Amino acid sequence: MLLFLTACVTQPPSSDGPAGEQVSETDTADRPDQAKASAGAVDPQPFDHLPPIALQIGPLDGLCQACAAGGPDRAELAEAMLALGVPAVGHDAQNTDYQLVLSTWHSAGEARLSYRVSLFWNGQPLLAIEPTRSPLSVSSPATKVAADVLRRLEARRGFSRELLHERLRASDYAAIEWPAAAQDFVRRSQQVFHNPLFGAHARYTHPALPSARFDVYVYPVDRVDWAAPDVLIKHAQQIRRDMQALAQQGYWQTYRLGVDVEESWLLNGRPTPVLWFAGEFADKRYQPFDTFAYLTVQKDKFIKIRASIARNEAQVVDVQVLARKLLTGVRAPDESQFMQALRRAWAEIKRP
């Protein structure tokens, strides 16, 4: 099932365009109002922060004897989930991170609805709610059935980043050591992305230079051999494509990027390959900016710095000195069991 992930993009969201991925850290717990809604005492209310879902109706094999499929059909459940706040409900599991398999039935002579729920992330099992007799009947509206299923999933943190990273055995990006400051630039924010392939991000800003920002990303190298000599060059090409996309989307009006510079820097007492390039762009108001990208590998992780500074402020910032301090201060986590398994799957695909 790891093959679903072989096509995943491991480049995290760009910081130069719209705001990066916003991750909700709020997990829904069982509450009295939820119990009432589950029992049908109140109308189901929309949910917040639900991801797109691929919904499938599962078979009844082995679930019960002398029972029959019952309850709303897939189309009715999909429409109900959309009304409850799911951004999209699709059929194709390969186009959606989360897959939900739902089996519903009722026993002979009974009107109460039973169901089993299985939740997956890119084919990886996350959570299973074993056969459950719900307080709903076979004739209950699809909205109430969908709301009951979604509440049970949220009560078990089904869509939370913590559960996802725990079940996948991903790296502990929350434990990354970020420098509190570098020169006069101070760490203002940090986040762990929901998708473990995107890793984590921290932003550094200057109190007297409102346009200047240094964004530092830590995320897994999308290669079987992260020590291969062309790793930095290949990934720099992807960074350039992402920057070009900003111009195509209208965030940059004009831009120019310089050539790749490959150097060996002494980081934490070790000679370390670093690739960097510089450029310039004009934003939507045609204000000129200098822009920079720095890239290196620590353990099995890329550490990438993206910096942008307005032209009228760039003269007072020694970008390279600051980049060295940030690359020296960040401590990436070890390779995870998740990435070990994923790299084994990649290697199998490449094997003749």
Short mmCIF file of C-alpha atoms in Angstrom, two decimals:
data_model
loop_
_atom_site.label_atom_id
_atom_site.label_comp_id
_atom_site.label_asym_id
_atom_site.label_seq_id
_atom_site.Cartn_x
_atom_site.Cartn_y
_atom_site.Cartn_z
CA MET A 1 0.00 0.00 0.00
CA LEU A 2 3.00 2.33 0.27
CA LEU A 3 2.90 2.52 -3.50
CA PHE A 4 0.20 5.20 -3.19
CA LEU A 5 2.93 7.46 -1.83
CA THR A 6 5.44 6.98 -4.62
CA ALA A 7 3.84 9.80 -6.58
CA CYS A 8 3.55 12.18 -3.62
CA VAL A 9 5.30 15.53 -3.94
CA THR A 10 7.70 16.04 -1.06
CA GLN A 11 8.25 19.74 -1.66
CA PRO A 12 6.49 21.60 1.19
CA PRO A 13 4.14 24.52 0.49
CA SER A 14 5.90 27.65 -0.74
CA SER A 15 6.21 30.63 1.57
CA ASP A 16 6.38 33.19 -1.24
CA GLY A 17 2.83 32.82 -2.48
CA PRO A 18 -0.36 32.28 -0.46
CA ALA A 19 -0.07 31.22 3.15
CA GLY A 20 1.32 27.74 3.71
CA GLU A 21 -0.75 24.76 4.77
CA GLN A 22 -2.69 25.58 7.91
CA VAL A 23 -2.83 22.65 10.30
CA SER A 24 -5.49 22.50 12.95
CA GLU A 25 -4.22 21.08 16.22
CA THR A 26 -7.72 20.81 17.67
CA ASP A 27 -8.95 17.28 18.17
CA THR A 28 -12.63 16.80 18.80
CA ALA A 29 -13.47 14.87 21.97
CA ASP A 30 -16.75 13.36 23.02
CA ARG A 31 -19.04 16.05 24.43
CA PRO A 32 -22.66 16.01 25.67
CA ASP A 33 -23.87 17.97 22.65
CA GLN A 34 -22.26 15.37 20.38
CA ALA A 35 -24.02 12.54 22.20
CA LYS A 36 -27.34 14.29 21.67
CA ALA A 37 -26.66 14.83 17.99
CA SER A 38 -25.53 11.24 17.62
CA ALA A 39 -28.80 10.05 19.08
CA GLY A 40 -30.76 12.34 16.78
CA ALA A 41 -31.90 14.71 19.54
CA VAL A 42 -30.55 17.77 17.70
CA ASP A 43 -29.83 18.54 14.07
CA PRO A 44 -26.27 17.66 12.99
CA GLN A 45 -23.98 20.68 12.87
CA PRO A 46 -21.18 21.30 10.33
CA PHE A 47 -17.66 20.27 11.26
CA ASP A 48 -14.52 22.41 11.08
CA HIS A 49 -11.13 21.45 9.62
CA LEU A 50 -12.13 18.24 7.88
CA PRO A 51 -9.96 17.12 4.95
CA PRO A 52 -11.18 15.93 1.54
CA ILE A 53 -12.18 12.27 1.66
CA ALA A 54 -12.49 9.42 -0.84
CA LEU A 55 -15.62 7.55 0.26
CA GLN A 56 -16.18 3.89 -0.51
CA ILE A 57 -18.90 1.50 0.58
CA GLY A 58 -17.34 -1.66 2.00
CA PRO A 59 -18.57 -5.25 1.72
CA LEU A 60 -20.49 -7.07 4.43
CA ASP A 61 -18.44 -10.28 4.15
CA GLY A 62 -17.77 -11.73 7.59
CA LEU A 63 -19.49 -8.90 9.45
CA CYS A 64 -22.71 -10.61 10.41
CA GLN A 65 -25.06 -13.48 9.76
CA ALA A 66 -28.63 -13.09 8.56
CA CYS A 67 -28.14 -9.39 7.90
CA ALA A 68 -28.71 -7.09 4.96
CA ALA A 69 -27.20 -3.89 3.68
CA GLY A 70 -29.12 -0.89 4.90
CA GLY A 71 -29.00 2.82 5.41
CA PRO A 72 -28.19 5.59 2.93
CA ASP A 73 -26.33 4.80 -0.27
CA ARG A 74 -22.95 6.25 -1.22
CA ALA A 75 -24.34 9.20 -3.17
CA GLU A 76 -26.56 10.23 -0.25
CA LEU A 77 -23.69 9.90 2.25
CA ALA A 78 -21.34 11.88 0.00
CA GLU A 79 -23.86 14.70 -0.32
CA ALA A 80 -24.41 14.69 3.45
CA MET A 81 -20.68 14.84 4.19
CA LEU A 82 -20.30 17.82 1.87
CA ALA A 83 -23.12 19.57 3.74
CA LEU A 84 -21.35 18.80 7.05
CA GLY A 85 -18.13 20.52 6.01
CA VAL A 86 -16.04 17.92 4.18
CA PRO A 87 -14.40 20.01 1.41
CA ALA A 88 -14.68 17.26 -1.20
CA VAL A 89 -15.94 13.67 -1.30
CA GLY A 90 -14.50 11.71 -4.18
CA HIS A 91 -14.38 8.18 -5.54
CA ASP A 92 -10.69 7.91 -6.46
CA ALA A 93 -8.48 6.96 -3.52
CA GLN A 94 -5.33 7.91 -5.43
CA ASN A 95 -6.38 11.58 -5.71
CA THR A 96 -7.16 12.09 -2.01
CA ASP A 97 -4.96 11.62 1.05
CA TYR A 98 -7.76 10.26 3.27
CA GLN A 99 -9.88 7.27 2.31
CA LEU A 100 -12.98 6.25 4.26
CA VAL A 101 -14.51 2.78 3.83
CA LEU A 102 -17.97 2.45 5.38
CA SER A 103 -20.09 -0.68 5.64
CA THR A 104 -23.69 -0.32 6.90
CA TRP A 105 -26.24 -3.04 7.60
CA HIS A 106 -29.05 -4.18 9.85
CA SER A 107 -29.81 -7.59 11.30
CA ALA A 108 -32.92 -9.50 10.34
CA GLY A 109 -35.96 -8.24 12.20
CA GLU A 110 -34.16 -5.14 13.53
CA ALA A 111 -34.41 -1.53 12.45
CA ARG A 112 -31.25 -0.30 14.14
CA LEU A 113 -28.36 0.47 11.85
CA SER A 114 -24.92 -1.05 12.40
CA TYR A 115 -21.72 -0.07 10.67
CA ARG A 116 -17.98 -0.52 10.48
CA VAL A 117 -15.63 2.35 9.60
CA SER A 118 -12.07 2.07 8.30
CA LEU A 119 -9.94 5.19 7.76
CA PHE A 120 -6.80 5.19 5.60
CA TRP A 121 -4.18 7.78 4.61
CA ASN A 122 -2.81 7.09 1.13
CA GLY A 123 -3.64 3.44 1.60
CA GLN A 124 -2.08 3.19 5.06
CA PRO A 125 -4.54 2.06 7.79
CA LEU A 126 -5.05 4.70 10.47
CA LEU A 127 -8.17 3.84 12.40
CA ALA A 128 -10.90 1.21 12.49
CA ILE A 129 -14.19 1.46 14.30
CA GLU A 130 -15.28 -2.14 14.63
CA PRO A 131 -18.88 -3.20 14.04
CA THR A 132 -21.01 -0.78 16.03
CA ARG A 133 -24.73 -0.70 16.68
CA SER A 134 -25.60 2.93 16.32
CA PRO A 135 -28.57 4.71 17.93
CA LEU A 136 -29.82 5.37 14.40
CA SER A 137 -32.32 3.37 12.40
CA VAL A 138 -32.09 2.08 8.85
CA SER A 139 -34.42 4.88 7.79
CA SER A 140 -32.36 7.67 9.42
CA PRO A 141 -31.48 10.56 7.08
CA ALA A 142 -28.04 10.40 5.47
CA THR A 143 -27.00 13.60 7.26
CA LYS A 144 -27.46 11.99 10.69
CA VAL A 145 -25.63 8.82 9.67
CA ALA A 146 -22.73 10.82 8.20
CA ALA A 147 -22.59 13.08 11.25
CA ASP A 148 -22.49 10.09 13.60
CA VAL A 149 -19.62 8.52 11.63
CA LEU A 150 -17.63 11.77 11.47
CA ARG A 151 -18.12 12.44 15.20
CA ARG A 152 -16.84 9.00 16.10
CA LEU A 153 -13.80 9.52 13.90
CA GLU A 154 -13.06 12.95 15.36
CA ALA A 155 -13.53 11.67 18.90
CA ARG A 156 -10.69 9.24 18.16
CA ARG A 157 -8.54 12.00 16.60
CA GLY A 158 -8.97 10.30 13.24
CA PHE A 159 -7.96 13.33 11.17
CA SER A 160 -5.35 14.74 13.55
CA ARG A 161 -1.72 15.24 12.61
CA GLU A 162 -0.64 13.52 15.82
CA LEU A 163 -2.49 10.29 15.04
CA LEU A 164 -1.27 10.30 11.45
CA HIS A 165 2.40 10.72 12.40
CA GLU A 166 2.08 8.18 15.22
CA ARG A 167 0.50 5.47 13.08
CA LEU A 168 2.90 6.04 10.19
CA ARG A 169 5.88 6.12 12.58
CA ALA A 170 7.01 9.37 10.98
CA SER A 171 9.86 11.53 12.25
CA ASP A 172 9.11 13.66 15.29
CA TYR A 173 9.18 17.04 13.59
CA ALA A 174 7.82 18.71 16.70
CA ALA A 175 11.15 17.91 18.38
CA ILE A 176 13.29 19.75 15.82
CA GLU A 177 15.80 22.11 17.43
CA TRP A 178 15.39 25.53 15.81
CA PRO A 179 17.68 28.44 16.65
CA ALA A 180 15.77 31.01 18.69
CA ALA A 181 17.50 33.78 16.72
CA ALA A 182 20.25 34.38 14.19
CA GLN A 183 21.91 37.79 14.40
CA ASP A 184 18.96 40.18 14.74
CA PHE A 185 16.49 37.85 13.07
CA VAL A 186 14.12 36.19 15.54
CA ARG A 187 12.06 33.03 15.11
CA ARG A 188 8.49 34.27 14.94
CA SER A 189 6.60 31.11 14.06
CA GLN A 190 7.00 27.43 13.42
CA GLN A 191 4.73 24.62 12.34
CA VAL A 192 4.72 20.91 11.65
CA PHE A 193 2.87 20.14 8.43
CA HIS A 194 0.07 17.60 8.49
CA ASN A 195 1.65 15.61 5.67
CA PRO A 196 4.86 14.04 7.09
CA LEU A 197 6.46 14.28 3.63
CA PHE A 198 6.35 18.08 4.04
CA GLY A 199 8.15 18.06 7.41
CA ALA A 200 8.28 21.34 9.33
CA HIS A 201 8.88 25.04 8.82
CA ALA A 202 10.08 28.02 10.87
CA ARG A 203 10.08 31.72 9.92
CA TYR A 204 12.62 34.31 11.02
CA THR A 205 11.94 38.05 10.75
CA HIS A 206 13.72 41.29 11.67
CA PRO A 207 11.99 43.88 13.90
CA ALA A 208 13.39 46.81 11.88
CA LEU A 209 13.12 45.27 8.39
CA PRO A 210 9.44 44.54 7.74
CA SER A 211 9.96 42.99 4.31
CA ALA A 212 12.80 40.63 5.26
CA ARG A 213 12.04 37.01 6.06
CA PHE A 214 13.98 33.78 6.19
CA ASP A 215 11.91 30.60 5.91
CA VAL A 216 13.60 27.37 6.98
CA TYR A 217 12.16 24.00 5.97
CA VAL A 218 13.14 20.51 7.14
CA TYR A 219 11.66 17.58 5.19
CA PRO A 220 12.70 14.12 3.93
CA VAL A 221 14.85 13.67 0.86
CA ASP A 222 12.66 12.11 -1.82
CA ARG A 223 15.35 9.67 -2.93
CA VAL A 224 16.44 6.16 -1.98
CA ASP A 225 20.04 7.36 -1.58
CA TRP A 226 20.03 10.78 0.04
CA ALA A 227 23.84 10.93 -0.16
CA ALA A 228 23.91 10.65 -3.97
CA PRO A 229 26.09 13.38 -5.54
CA ASP A 230 23.22 14.84 -7.62
CA VAL A 231 20.67 15.11 -4.80
CA LEU A 232 21.11 18.87 -4.28
CA ILE A 233 21.22 19.69 -8.00
CA LYS A 234 18.08 17.70 -8.77
CA HIS A 235 16.14 19.20 -5.90
CA ALA A 236 17.28 22.73 -6.76
CA GLN A 237 15.56 22.24 -10.12
CA GLN A 238 12.31 21.57 -8.28
CA ILE A 239 12.79 24.69 -6.14
CA ARG A 240 13.25 26.72 -9.32
CA ARG A 241 10.06 25.26 -10.81
CA ASP A 242 8.17 26.22 -7.66
CA MET A 243 9.50 29.77 -7.90
CA GLN A 244 8.59 29.95 -11.59
CA ALA A 245 5.06 28.85 -10.65
CA LEU A 246 4.75 31.91 -8.42
CA ALA A 247 5.28 34.10 -11.47
CA GLN A 248 2.78 32.08 -13.51
CA GLN A 249 0.21 32.46 -10.71
CA GLY A 250 0.71 36.23 -10.59
CA TYR A 251 2.48 36.53 -7.22
CA TRP A 252 5.64 37.68 -8.99
CA GLN A 253 5.30 40.14 -11.87
CA THR A 254 8.86 39.68 -13.10
CA TYR A 255 11.77 37.54 -11.91
CA ARG A 256 15.33 36.49 -12.69
CA LEU A 257 17.24 33.62 -11.07
CA GLY A 258 21.00 33.19 -11.05
CA VAL A 259 23.04 30.02 -11.54
CA ASP A 260 23.52 27.26 -8.96
CA VAL A 261 26.58 27.66 -6.75
CA GLU A 262 27.89 24.46 -5.14
CA GLU A 263 30.19 24.92 -2.17
CA SER A 264 31.47 23.08 0.88
CA TRP A 265 30.65 24.88 4.12
CA LEU A 266 31.95 24.03 7.56
CA LEU A 267 28.77 23.33 9.53
CA ASN A 268 29.06 22.03 13.09
CA GLY A 269 32.70 21.19 12.47
CA ARG A 270 32.04 19.14 9.33
CA PRO A 271 32.56 20.01 5.65
CA THR A 272 29.02 19.95 4.25
CA PRO A 273 27.86 20.32 0.62
CA VAL A 274 25.63 23.38 0.22
CA LEU A 275 23.93 24.56 -2.97
CA TRP A 276 22.60 28.10 -3.26
CA PHE A 277 21.42 30.58 -5.84
CA ALA A 278 20.21 34.16 -5.80
CA GLY A 279 17.78 36.15 -7.90
CA GLU A 280 15.32 39.00 -7.92
CA PHE A 281 11.61 39.49 -8.45
CA ALA A 282 8.96 42.20 -8.40
CA ASP A 283 5.83 41.59 -6.34
CA LYS A 284 2.24 42.44 -7.29
CA ARG A 285 2.94 46.13 -6.62
CA TYR A 286 6.14 45.89 -8.68
CA GLN A 287 8.28 46.42 -5.59
CA PRO A 288 11.72 44.89 -6.25
CA PHE A 289 12.99 42.11 -3.96
CA ASP A 290 16.20 40.12 -3.74
CA THR A 291 15.57 36.42 -3.25
CA PHE A 292 17.80 33.51 -2.20
CA ALA A 293 17.62 29.74 -1.83
CA TYR A 294 20.03 27.58 0.20
CA LEU A 295 19.90 23.80 0.30
CA THR A 296 21.78 21.08 2.17
CA VAL A 297 21.18 17.58 3.56
CA GLN A 298 21.35 16.61 7.22
CA LYS A 299 20.75 12.94 8.05
CA ASP A 300 18.01 11.98 5.56
CA LYS A 301 16.42 15.45 5.53
CA PHE A 302 16.69 18.43 3.26
CA ILE A 303 17.24 21.71 5.06
CA LYS A 304 16.11 24.49 2.77
CA ILE A 305 16.24 28.24 3.36
CA ARG A 306 14.15 30.62 1.29
CA ALA A 307 14.89 34.29 1.90
CA SER A 308 13.30 37.40 0.42
CA ILE A 309 14.26 41.01 1.19
CA ALA A 310 13.04 44.27 -0.36
CA ARG A 311 15.76 45.88 -2.45
CA ASN A 312 15.86 49.01 -0.29
CA GLU A 313 16.53 46.87 2.82
CA ALA A 314 18.84 44.24 1.35
CA GLN A 315 22.06 46.21 1.83
CA VAL A 316 21.92 45.91 5.62
CA VAL A 317 21.58 42.10 5.71
CA ASP A 318 24.49 39.72 5.18
CA VAL A 319 22.38 36.93 3.78
CA GLN A 320 25.13 34.34 3.56
CA VAL A 321 26.28 34.82 7.15
CA LEU A 322 22.69 34.47 8.33
CA ALA A 323 22.15 31.35 6.20
CA ARG A 324 25.26 29.76 7.72
CA LYS A 325 24.01 30.43 11.24
CA LEU A 326 20.60 28.95 10.50
CA LEU A 327 21.98 25.84 8.77
CA THR A 328 24.37 25.34 11.68
CA GLY A 329 21.66 25.75 14.33
CA VAL A 330 18.94 23.45 12.96
CA ARG A 331 18.94 19.84 14.20
CA ALA A 332 17.00 17.48 11.94
CA PRO A 333 15.35 14.30 13.32
CA ASP A 334 16.57 10.82 12.42
CA GLU A 335 15.25 8.80 9.52
CA SER A 336 11.82 7.43 10.43
CA GLN A 337 10.45 3.93 10.02
CA PHE A 338 7.92 5.50 7.65
CA MET A 339 10.62 6.80 5.31
CA GLN A 340 12.62 3.57 5.57
CA ALA A 341 9.59 1.62 4.35
CA LEU A 342 8.82 4.18 1.66
CA ARG A 343 12.39 4.12 0.35
CA ARG A 344 12.28 0.32 0.22
CA ALA A 345 9.12 0.60 -1.90
CA TRP A 346 10.83 3.13 -4.19
CA ALA A 347 13.82 0.81 -4.54
CA GLU A 348 11.54 -2.11 -5.50
CA ILE A 349 9.92 -0.02 -8.21
CA LYS A 350 13.30 0.92 -9.69
CA ARG A 351 14.61 -2.63 -9.57
CA PRO A 352 14.70 -4.20 -13.08
#
